[in-house]
PDB file of C-alpha atoms in Angstrom:
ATOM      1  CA  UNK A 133       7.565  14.292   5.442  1.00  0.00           C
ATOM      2  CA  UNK A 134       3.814  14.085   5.240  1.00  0.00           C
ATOM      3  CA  UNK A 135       1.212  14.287   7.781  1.00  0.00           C
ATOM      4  CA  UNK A 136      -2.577  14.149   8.419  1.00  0.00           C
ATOM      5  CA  UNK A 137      -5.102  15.243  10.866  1.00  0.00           C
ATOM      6  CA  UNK A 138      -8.454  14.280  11.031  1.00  0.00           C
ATOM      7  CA  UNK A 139     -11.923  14.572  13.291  1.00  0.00           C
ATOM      8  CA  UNK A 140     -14.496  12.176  12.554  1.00  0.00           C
ATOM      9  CA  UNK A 141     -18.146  12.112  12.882  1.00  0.00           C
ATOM     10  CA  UNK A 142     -17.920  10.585  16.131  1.00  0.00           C
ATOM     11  CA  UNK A 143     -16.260  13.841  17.351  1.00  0.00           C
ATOM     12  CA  UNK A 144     -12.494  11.407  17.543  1.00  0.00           C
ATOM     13  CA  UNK A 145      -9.451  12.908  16.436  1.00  0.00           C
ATOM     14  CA  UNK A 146      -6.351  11.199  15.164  1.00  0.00           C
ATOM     15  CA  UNK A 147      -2.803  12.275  13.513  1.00  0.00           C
ATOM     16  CA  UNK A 148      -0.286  10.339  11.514  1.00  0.00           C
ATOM     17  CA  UNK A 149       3.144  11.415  10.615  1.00  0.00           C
ATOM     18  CA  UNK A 150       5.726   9.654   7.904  1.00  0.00           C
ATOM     19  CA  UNK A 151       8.922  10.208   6.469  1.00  0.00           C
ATOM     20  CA  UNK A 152      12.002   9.388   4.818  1.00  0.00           C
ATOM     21  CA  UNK A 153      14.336  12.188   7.190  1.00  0.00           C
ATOM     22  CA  UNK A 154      16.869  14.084   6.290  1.00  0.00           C
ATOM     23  CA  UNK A 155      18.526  13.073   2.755  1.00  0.00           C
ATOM     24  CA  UNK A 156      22.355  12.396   3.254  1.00  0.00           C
ATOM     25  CA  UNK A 157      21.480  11.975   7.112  1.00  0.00           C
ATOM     26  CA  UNK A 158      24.229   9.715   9.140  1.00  0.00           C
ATOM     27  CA  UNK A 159      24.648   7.811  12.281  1.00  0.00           C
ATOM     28  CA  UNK A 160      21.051   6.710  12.237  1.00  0.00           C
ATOM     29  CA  UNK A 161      19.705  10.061  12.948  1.00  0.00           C
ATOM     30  CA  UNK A 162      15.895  10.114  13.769  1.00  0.00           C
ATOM     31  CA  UNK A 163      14.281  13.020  13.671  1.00  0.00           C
ATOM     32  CA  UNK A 164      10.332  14.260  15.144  1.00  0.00           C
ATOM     33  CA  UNK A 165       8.110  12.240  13.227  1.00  0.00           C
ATOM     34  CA  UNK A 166       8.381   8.686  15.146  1.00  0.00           C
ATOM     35  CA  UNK A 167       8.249  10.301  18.567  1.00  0.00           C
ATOM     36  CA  UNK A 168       5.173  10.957  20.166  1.00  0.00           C
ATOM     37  CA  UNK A 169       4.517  14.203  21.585  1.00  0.00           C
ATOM     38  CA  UNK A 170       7.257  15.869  18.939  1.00  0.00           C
ATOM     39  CA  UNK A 171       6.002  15.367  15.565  1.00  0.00           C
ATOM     40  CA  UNK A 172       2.475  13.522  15.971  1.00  0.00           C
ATOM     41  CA  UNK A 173      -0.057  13.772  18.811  1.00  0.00           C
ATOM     42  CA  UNK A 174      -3.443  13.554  19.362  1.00  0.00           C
ATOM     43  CA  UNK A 175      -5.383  13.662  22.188  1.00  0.00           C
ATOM     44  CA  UNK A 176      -9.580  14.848  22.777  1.00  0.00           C
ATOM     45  CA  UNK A 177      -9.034  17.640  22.473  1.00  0.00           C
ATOM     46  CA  UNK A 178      -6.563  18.161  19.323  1.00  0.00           C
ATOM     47  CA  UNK A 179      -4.583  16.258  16.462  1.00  0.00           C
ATOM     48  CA  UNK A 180      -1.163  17.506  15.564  1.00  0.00           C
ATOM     49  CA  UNK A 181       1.108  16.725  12.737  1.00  0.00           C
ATOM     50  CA  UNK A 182       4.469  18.064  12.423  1.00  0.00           C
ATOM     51  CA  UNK A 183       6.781  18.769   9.478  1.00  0.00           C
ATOM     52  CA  UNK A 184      10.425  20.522   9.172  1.00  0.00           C
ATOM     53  CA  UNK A 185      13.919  20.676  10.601  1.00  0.00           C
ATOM     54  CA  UNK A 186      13.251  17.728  13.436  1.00  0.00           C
ATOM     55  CA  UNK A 187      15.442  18.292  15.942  1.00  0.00           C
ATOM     56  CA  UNK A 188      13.762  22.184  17.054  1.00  0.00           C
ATOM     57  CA  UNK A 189      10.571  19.786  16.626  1.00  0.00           C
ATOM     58  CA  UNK A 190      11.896  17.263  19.712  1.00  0.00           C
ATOM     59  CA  UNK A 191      13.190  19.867  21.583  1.00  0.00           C
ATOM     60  CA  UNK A 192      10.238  21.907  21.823  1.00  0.00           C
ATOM     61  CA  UNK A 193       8.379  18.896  21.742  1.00  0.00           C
ATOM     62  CA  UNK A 194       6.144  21.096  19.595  1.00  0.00           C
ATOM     63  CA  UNK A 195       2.988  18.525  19.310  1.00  0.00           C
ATOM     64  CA  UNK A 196       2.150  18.127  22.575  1.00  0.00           C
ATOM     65  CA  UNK A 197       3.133  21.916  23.334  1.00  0.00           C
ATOM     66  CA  UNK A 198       0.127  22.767  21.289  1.00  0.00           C
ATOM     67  CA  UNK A 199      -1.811  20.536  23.136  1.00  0.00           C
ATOM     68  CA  UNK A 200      -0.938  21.767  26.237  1.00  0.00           C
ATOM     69  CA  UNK A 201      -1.801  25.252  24.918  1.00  0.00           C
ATOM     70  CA  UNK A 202      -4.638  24.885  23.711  1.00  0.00           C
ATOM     71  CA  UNK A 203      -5.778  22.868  26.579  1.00  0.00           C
ATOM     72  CA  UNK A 204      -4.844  25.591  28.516  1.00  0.00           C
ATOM     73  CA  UNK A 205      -7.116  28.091  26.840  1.00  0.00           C
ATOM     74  CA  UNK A 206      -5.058  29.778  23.990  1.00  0.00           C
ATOM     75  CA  UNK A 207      -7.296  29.834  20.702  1.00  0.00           C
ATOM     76  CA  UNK A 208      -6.222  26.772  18.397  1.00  0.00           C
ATOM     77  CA  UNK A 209      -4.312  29.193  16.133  1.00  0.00           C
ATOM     78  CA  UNK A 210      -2.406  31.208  18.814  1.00  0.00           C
ATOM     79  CA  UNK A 211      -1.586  27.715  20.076  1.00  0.00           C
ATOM     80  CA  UNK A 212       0.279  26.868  16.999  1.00  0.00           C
ATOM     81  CA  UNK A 213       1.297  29.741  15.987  1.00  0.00           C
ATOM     82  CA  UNK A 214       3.448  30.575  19.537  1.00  0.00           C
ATOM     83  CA  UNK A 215       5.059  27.079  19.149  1.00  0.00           C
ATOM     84  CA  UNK A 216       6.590  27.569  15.708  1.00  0.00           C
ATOM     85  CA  UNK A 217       7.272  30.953  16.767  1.00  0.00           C
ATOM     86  CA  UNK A 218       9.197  28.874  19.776  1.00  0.00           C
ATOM     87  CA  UNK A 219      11.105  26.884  17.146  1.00  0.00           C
ATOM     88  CA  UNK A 220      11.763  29.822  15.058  1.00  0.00           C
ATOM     89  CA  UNK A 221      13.570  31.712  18.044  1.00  0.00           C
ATOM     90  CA  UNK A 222      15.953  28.778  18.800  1.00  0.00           C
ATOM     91  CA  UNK A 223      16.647  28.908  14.699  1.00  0.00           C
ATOM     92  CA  UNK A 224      14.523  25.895  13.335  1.00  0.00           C
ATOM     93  CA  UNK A 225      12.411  25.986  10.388  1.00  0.00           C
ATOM     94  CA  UNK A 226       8.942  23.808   9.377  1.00  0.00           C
ATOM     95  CA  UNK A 227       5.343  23.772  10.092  1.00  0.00           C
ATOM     96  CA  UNK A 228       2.363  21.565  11.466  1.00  0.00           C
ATOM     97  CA  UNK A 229      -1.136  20.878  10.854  1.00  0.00           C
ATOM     98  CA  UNK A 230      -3.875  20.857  13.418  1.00  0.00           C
ATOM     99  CA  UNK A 231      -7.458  19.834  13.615  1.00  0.00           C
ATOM    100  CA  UNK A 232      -9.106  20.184  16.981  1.00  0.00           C
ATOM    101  CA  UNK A 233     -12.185  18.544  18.684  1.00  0.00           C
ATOM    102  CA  UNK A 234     -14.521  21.634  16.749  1.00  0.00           C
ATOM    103  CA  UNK A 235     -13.266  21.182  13.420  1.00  0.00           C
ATOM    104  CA  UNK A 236     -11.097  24.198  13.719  1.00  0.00           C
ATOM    105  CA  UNK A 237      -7.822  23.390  11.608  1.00  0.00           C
ATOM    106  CA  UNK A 238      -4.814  25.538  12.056  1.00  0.00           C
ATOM    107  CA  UNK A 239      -1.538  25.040   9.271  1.00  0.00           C
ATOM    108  CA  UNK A 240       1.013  27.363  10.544  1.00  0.00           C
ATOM    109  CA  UNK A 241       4.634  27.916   8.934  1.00  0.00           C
ATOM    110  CA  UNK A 242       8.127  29.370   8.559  1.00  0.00           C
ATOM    111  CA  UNK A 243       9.616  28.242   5.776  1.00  0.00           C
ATOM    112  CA  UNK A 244       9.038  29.716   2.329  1.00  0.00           C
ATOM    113  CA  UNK A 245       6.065  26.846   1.445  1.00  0.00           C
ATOM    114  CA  UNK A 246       4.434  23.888   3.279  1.00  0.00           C
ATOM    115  CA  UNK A 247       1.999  21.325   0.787  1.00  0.00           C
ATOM    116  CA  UNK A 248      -1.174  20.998   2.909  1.00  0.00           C
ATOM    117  CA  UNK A 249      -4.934  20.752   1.798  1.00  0.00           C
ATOM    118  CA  UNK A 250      -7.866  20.916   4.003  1.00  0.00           C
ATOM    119  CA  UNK A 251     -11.624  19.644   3.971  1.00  0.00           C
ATOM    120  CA  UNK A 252     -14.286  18.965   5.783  1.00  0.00           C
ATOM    121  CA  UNK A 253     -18.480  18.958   5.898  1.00  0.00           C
ATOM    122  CA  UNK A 254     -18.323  22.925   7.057  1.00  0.00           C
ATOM    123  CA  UNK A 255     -14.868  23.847   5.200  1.00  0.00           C
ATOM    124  CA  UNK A 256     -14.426  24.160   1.525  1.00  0.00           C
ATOM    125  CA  UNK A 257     -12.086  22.240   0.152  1.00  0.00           C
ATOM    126  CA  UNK A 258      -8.411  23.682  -0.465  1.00  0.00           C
ATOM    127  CA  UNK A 259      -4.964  23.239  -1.705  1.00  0.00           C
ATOM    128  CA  UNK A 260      -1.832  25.238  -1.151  1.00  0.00           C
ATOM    129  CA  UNK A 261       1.852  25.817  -1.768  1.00  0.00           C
ATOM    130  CA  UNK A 262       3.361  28.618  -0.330  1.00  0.00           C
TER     131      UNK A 262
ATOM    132  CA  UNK B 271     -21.172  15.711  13.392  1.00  0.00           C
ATOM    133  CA  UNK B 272     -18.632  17.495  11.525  1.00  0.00           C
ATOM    134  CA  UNK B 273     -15.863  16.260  10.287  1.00  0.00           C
ATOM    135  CA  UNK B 274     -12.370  17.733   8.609  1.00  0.00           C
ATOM    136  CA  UNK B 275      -9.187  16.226   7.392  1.00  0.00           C
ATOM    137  CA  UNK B 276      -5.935  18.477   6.510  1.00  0.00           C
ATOM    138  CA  UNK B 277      -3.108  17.412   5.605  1.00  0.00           C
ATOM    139  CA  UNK B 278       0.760  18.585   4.441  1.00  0.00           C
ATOM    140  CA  UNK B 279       3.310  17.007   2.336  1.00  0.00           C
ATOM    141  CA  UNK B 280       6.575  18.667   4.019  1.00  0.00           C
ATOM    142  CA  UNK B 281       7.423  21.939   4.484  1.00  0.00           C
ATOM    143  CA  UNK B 282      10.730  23.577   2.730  1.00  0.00           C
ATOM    144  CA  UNK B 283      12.394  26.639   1.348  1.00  0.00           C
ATOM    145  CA  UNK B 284      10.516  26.110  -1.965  1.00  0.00           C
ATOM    146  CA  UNK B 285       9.965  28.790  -3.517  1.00  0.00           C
ATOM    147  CA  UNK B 286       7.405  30.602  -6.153  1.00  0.00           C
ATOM    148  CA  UNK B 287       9.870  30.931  -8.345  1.00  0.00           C
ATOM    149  CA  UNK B 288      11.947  27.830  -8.207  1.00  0.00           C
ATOM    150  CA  UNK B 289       8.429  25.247  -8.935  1.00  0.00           C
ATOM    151  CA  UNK B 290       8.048  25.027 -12.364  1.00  0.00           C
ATOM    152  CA  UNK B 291       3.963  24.863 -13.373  1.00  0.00           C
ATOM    153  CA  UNK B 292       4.133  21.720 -14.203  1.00  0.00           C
ATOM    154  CA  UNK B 293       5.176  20.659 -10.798  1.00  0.00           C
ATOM    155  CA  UNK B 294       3.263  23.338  -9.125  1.00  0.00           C
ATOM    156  CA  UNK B 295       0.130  21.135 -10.864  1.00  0.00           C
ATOM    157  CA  UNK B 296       2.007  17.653 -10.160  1.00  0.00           C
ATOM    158  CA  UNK B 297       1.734  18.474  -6.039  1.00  0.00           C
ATOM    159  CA  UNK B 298      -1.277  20.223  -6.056  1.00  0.00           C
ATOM    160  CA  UNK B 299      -3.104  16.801  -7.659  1.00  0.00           C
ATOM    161  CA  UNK B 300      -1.182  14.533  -5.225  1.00  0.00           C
ATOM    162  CA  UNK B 301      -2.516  16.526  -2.651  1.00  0.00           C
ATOM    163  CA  UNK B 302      -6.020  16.701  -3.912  1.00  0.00           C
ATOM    164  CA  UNK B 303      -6.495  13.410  -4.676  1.00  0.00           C
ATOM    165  CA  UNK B 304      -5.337  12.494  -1.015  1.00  0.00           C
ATOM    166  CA  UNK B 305      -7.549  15.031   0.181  1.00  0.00           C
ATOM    167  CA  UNK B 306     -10.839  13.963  -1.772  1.00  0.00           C
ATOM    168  CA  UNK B 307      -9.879  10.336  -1.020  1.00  0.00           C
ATOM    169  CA  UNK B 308      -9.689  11.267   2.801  1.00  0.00           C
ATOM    170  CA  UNK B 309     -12.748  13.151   3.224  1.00  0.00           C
ATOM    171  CA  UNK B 310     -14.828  10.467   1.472  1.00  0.00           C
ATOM    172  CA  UNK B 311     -13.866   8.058   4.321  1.00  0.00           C
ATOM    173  CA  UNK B 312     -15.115  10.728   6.862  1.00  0.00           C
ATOM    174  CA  UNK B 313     -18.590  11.283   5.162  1.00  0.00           C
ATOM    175  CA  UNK B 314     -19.030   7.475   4.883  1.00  0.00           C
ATOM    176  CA  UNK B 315     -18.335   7.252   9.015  1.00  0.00           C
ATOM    177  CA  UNK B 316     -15.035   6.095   8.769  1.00  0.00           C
ATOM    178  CA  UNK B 317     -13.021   7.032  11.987  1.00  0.00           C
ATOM    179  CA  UNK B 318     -10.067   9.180  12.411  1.00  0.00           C
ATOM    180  CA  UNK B 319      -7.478   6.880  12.955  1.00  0.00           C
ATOM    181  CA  UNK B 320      -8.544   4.827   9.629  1.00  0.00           C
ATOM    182  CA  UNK B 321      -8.735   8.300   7.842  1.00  0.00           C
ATOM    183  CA  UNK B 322      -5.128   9.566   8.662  1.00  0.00           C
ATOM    184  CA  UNK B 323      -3.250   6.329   7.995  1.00  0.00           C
ATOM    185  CA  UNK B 324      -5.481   5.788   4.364  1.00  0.00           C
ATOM    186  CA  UNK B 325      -4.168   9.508   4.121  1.00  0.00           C
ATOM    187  CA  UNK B 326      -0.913   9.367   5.011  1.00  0.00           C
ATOM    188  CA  UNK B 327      -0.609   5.957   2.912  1.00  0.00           C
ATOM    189  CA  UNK B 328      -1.485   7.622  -0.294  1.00  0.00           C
ATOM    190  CA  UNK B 329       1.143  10.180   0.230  1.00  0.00           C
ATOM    191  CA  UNK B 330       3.549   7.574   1.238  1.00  0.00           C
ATOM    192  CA  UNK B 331       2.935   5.967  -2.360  1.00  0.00           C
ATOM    193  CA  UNK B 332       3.634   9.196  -3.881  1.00  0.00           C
ATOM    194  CA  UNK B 333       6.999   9.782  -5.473  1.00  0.00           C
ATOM    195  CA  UNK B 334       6.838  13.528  -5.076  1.00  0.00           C
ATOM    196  CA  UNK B 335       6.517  13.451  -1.555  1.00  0.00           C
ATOM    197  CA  UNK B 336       9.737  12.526   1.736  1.00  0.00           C
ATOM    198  CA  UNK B 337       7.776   9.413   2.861  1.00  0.00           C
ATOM    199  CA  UNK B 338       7.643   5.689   1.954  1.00  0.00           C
ATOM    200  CA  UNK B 339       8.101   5.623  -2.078  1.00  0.00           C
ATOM    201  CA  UNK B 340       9.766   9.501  -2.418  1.00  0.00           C
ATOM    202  CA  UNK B 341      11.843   8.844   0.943  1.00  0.00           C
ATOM    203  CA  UNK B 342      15.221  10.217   0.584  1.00  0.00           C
ATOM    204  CA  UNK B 343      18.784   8.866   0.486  1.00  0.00           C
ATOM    205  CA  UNK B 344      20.741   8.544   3.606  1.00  0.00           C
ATOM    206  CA  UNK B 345      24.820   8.629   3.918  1.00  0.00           C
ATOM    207  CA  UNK B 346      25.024   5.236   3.002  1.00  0.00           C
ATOM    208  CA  UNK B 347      22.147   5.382   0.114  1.00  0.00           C
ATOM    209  CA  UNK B 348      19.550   3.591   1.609  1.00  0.00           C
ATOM    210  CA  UNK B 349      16.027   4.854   2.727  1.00  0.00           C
ATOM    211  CA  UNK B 350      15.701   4.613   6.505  1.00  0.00           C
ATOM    212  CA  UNK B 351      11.730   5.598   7.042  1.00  0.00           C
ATOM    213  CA  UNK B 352       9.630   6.376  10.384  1.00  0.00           C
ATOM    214  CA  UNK B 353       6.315   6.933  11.097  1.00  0.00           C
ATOM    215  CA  UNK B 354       3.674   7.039  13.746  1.00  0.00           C
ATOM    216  CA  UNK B 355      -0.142   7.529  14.522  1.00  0.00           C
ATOM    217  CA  UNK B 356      -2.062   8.244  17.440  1.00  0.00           C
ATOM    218  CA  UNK B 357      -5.399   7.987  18.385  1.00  0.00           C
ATOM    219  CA  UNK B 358      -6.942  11.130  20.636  1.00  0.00           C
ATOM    220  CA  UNK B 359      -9.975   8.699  21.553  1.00  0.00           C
ATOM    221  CA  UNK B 360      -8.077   6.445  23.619  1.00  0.00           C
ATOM    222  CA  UNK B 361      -4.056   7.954  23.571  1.00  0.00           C
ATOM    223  CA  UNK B 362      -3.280   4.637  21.914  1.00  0.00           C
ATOM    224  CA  UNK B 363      -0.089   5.079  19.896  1.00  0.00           C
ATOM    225  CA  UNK B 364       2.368   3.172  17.499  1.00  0.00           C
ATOM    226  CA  UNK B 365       5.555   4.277  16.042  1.00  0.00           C
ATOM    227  CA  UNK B 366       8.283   2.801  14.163  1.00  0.00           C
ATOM    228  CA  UNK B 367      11.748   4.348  13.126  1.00  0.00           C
ATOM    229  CA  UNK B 368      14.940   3.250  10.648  1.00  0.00           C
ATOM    230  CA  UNK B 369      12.933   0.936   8.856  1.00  0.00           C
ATOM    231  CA  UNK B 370      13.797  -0.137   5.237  1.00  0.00           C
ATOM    232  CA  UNK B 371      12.066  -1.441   2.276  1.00  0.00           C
ATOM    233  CA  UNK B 372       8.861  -1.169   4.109  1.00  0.00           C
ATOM    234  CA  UNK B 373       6.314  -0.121   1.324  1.00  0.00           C
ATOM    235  CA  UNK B 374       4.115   1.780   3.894  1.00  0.00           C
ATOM    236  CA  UNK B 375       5.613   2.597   7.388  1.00  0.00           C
ATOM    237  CA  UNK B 376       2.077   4.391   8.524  1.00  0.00           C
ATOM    238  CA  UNK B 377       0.062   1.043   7.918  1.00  0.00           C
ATOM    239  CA  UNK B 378       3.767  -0.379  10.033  1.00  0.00           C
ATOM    240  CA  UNK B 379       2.749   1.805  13.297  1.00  0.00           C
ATOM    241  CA  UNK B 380      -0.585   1.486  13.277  1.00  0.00           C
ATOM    242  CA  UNK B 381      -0.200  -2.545  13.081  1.00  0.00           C
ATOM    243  CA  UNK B 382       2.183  -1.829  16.425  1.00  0.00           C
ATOM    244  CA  UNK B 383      -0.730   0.511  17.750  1.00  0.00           C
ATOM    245  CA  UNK B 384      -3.303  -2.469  17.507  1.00  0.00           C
ATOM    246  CA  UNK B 385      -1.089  -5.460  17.385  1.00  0.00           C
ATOM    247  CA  UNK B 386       1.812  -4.604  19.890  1.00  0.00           C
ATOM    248  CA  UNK B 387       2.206  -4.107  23.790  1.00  0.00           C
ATOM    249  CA  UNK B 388       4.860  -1.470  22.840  1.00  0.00           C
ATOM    250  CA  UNK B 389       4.226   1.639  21.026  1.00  0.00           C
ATOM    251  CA  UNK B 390       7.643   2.193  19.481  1.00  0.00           C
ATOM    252  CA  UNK B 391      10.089  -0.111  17.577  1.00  0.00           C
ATOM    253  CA  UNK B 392      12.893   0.402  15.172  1.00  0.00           C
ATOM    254  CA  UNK B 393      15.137  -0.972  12.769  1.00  0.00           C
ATOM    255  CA  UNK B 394      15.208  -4.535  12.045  1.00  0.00           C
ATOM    256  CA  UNK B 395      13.097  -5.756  15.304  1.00  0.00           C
ATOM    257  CA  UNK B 396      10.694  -3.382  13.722  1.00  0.00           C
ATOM    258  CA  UNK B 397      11.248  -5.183  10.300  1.00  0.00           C
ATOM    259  CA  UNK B 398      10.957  -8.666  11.914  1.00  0.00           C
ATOM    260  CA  UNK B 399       7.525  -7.239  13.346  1.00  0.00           C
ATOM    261  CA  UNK B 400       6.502  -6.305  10.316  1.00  0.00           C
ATOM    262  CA  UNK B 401       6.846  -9.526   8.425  1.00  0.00           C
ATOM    263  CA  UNK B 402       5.084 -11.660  11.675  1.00  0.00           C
ATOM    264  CA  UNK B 403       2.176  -9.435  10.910  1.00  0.00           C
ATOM    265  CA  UNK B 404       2.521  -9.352   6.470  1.00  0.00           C
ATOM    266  CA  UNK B 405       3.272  -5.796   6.334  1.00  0.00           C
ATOM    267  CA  UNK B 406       4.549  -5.192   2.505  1.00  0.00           C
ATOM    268  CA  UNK B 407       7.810  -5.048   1.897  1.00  0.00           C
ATOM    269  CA  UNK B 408       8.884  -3.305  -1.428  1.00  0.00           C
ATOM    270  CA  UNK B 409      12.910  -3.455  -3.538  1.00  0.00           C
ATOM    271  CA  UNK B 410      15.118  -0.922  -3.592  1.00  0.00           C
ATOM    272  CA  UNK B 411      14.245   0.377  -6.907  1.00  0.00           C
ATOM    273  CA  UNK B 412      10.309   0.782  -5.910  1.00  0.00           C
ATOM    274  CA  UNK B 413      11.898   3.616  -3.128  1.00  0.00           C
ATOM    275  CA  UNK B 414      14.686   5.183  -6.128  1.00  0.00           C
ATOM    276  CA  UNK B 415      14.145   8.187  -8.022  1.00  0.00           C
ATOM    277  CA  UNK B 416      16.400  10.662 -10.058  1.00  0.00           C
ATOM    278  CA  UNK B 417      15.183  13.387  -7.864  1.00  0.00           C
ATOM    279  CA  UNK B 418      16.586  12.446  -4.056  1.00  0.00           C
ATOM    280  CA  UNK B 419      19.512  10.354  -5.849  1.00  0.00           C
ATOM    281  CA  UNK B 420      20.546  13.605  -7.282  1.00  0.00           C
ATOM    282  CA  UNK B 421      19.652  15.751  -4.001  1.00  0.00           C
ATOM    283  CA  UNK B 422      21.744  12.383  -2.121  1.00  0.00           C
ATOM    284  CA  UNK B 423      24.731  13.585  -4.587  1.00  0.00           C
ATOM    285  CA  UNK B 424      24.614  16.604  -3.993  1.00  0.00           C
ATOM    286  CA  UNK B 425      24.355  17.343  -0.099  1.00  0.00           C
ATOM    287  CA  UNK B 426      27.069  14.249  -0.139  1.00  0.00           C
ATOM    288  CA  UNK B 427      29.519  16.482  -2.167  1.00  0.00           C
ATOM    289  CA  UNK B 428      28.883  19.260   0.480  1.00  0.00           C
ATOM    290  CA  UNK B 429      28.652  16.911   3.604  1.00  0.00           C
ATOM    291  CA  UNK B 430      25.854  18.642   4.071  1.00  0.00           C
ATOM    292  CA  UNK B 431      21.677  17.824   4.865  1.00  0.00           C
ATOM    293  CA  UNK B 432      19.010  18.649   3.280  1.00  0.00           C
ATOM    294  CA  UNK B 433      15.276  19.018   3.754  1.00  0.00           C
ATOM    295  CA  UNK B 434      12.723  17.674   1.937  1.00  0.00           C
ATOM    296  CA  UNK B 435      12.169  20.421  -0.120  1.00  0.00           C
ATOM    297  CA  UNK B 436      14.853  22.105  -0.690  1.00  0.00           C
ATOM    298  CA  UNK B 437      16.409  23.468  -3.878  1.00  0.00           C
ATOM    299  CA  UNK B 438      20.299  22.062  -3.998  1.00  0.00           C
ATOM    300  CA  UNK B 439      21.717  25.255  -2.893  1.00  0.00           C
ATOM    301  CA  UNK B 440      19.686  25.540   0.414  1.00  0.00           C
ATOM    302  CA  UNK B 441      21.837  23.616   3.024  1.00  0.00           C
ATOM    303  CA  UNK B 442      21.970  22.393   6.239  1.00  0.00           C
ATOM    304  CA  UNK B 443      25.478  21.714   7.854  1.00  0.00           C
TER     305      UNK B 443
END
């Protein structure tokens, strides 16, 4: 799966999710990516891009959870943080990316490693593994 | 303004040891490149939306990466892809799911964001869409390579799933 958030210079946010699922998957399984709210959301106030074990994803419908969150006053981290934490409990694994309406990017995780860079005009550049 | 871009290429039980250097190096380029390419179109004024899916397009045309070109195998050995953007100006949304031999399945739901009165279609509607519109289609061998048709091989010997990156002995029943 792979995933971006972004926040433009007209202060818009946006998040795109793709992915080819689970490999041997049956039955025409579909996992978080495709459904709004579960593995991609954005709103005004935050972008969120989702990536792991899809089902937990749906059933926390972990996107718009950190919108909801957030929106509610939790810091963009704690946001993200609590919701994998929430997937973690019910024995998923994965991670997301967030960007919100200040720039502030969150990239939480449970798995051993999640690919993800980050950018922007007041963050330097990075790349990491694990 | 500010602006910022991040992005992932999957999570998995990968681990320090199991990534050779060479690969370590491989990912970390893909994901630079995609990164550098992305945060150009922001400094230039580019908006969000056309950020993420230029993003998530470059990945897609990775081989290293579960989406579009890298997609893995399913049961029956074909690559069934989703995707799906959103746009937090207006809520506007497009997704698409079990789509094959679509070269780019982002560029796919953003064409049903801006082109559709639905926001999610799948299979071979979906496909049908995506030729009305000239979305590019790609053979089977563009989507193959040694990597997920091994990984297919092996999680089929073990009836088993696995995640996108995931060494062969880490599985899901």
């Amino acid at each position: 799966t792979v995933g971006a958030v972004a926040l433009d210079v007209h202060g818009q946010l946006a998040a795109a999710t793709s992915t080819g699922g689970l490999t041997n998957k049956k039955f025409g399984r579909i996992g978080d990516t495709p459904l709004i709210g579960c593995g991609t959301y954005a709103d005004d106030l935050v972008a969120v891009s989702c990536t792991g074990w899809g089902e937990f994803f749906i059933r926390t419908v972990a996107a718009h959870q950190v919108a909801m969150r957030h929106r509610l006053g939790e810091t963009l981290q704690s946001a993200c943080h609590s919701v994998i934490d929430d997937i973690e409990v019910l024995g998923g694994d994965g991670g997301l990316i967030a960007v919100n309406v200040r720039g502030e990017i969150s990239m939480p995780f449970n798995t051993p490693g999640m690919y993800r860079a980050a950018g922007g005009s007041h963050i330097e550049s990075f790349v990491k593994i694990f | 303004m500010r602006y910022t871009l991040a992005l992932h290429g999957g999570a998995g039980t990968l681990l320090p040891e199991v990534i050779t250097p060479a690969e370590r190096k491989e990912f970390t380029q893909a994901l630079d490149d995609a990164l550098k390419t992305g945060l150009e179109l922001l400094k230039k004024g580019s908006s969000a939306v056309e950020t993420v899916v230029h993003t998530v397009a470059k990945l897609e045309d990775c081989p290293l990466f579960n989406a579009g070109r890298g997609s893995v195998f399913s049961h029956d050995g074909r690559h069934e892809m989703d995707a799906a953007v959103m746009n937090g100006a207006d809520r506007k949304a497009g997704a698409v799911a079990s789509v094959s031999g679509v070269k780019n399945p982002v560029i796919l739901a953003r064409t049903i964001m801006e082109h559709c009165p639905h926001v999610f279609l799948s299979g071979a509607g979906a496909e049908e869409f995506a030729r009305l519109h000239e979305i590019d289609f790609e053979s089977e061998k563009w989507f193959y390579t040694r990597h997920r048709y091994h990984q297919w091989q092996v999680a089929k010997a073990d009836n088993a799933l696995l995640l996108d990156h995931t060494p062969d002995d880490v599985k899901y029943g």
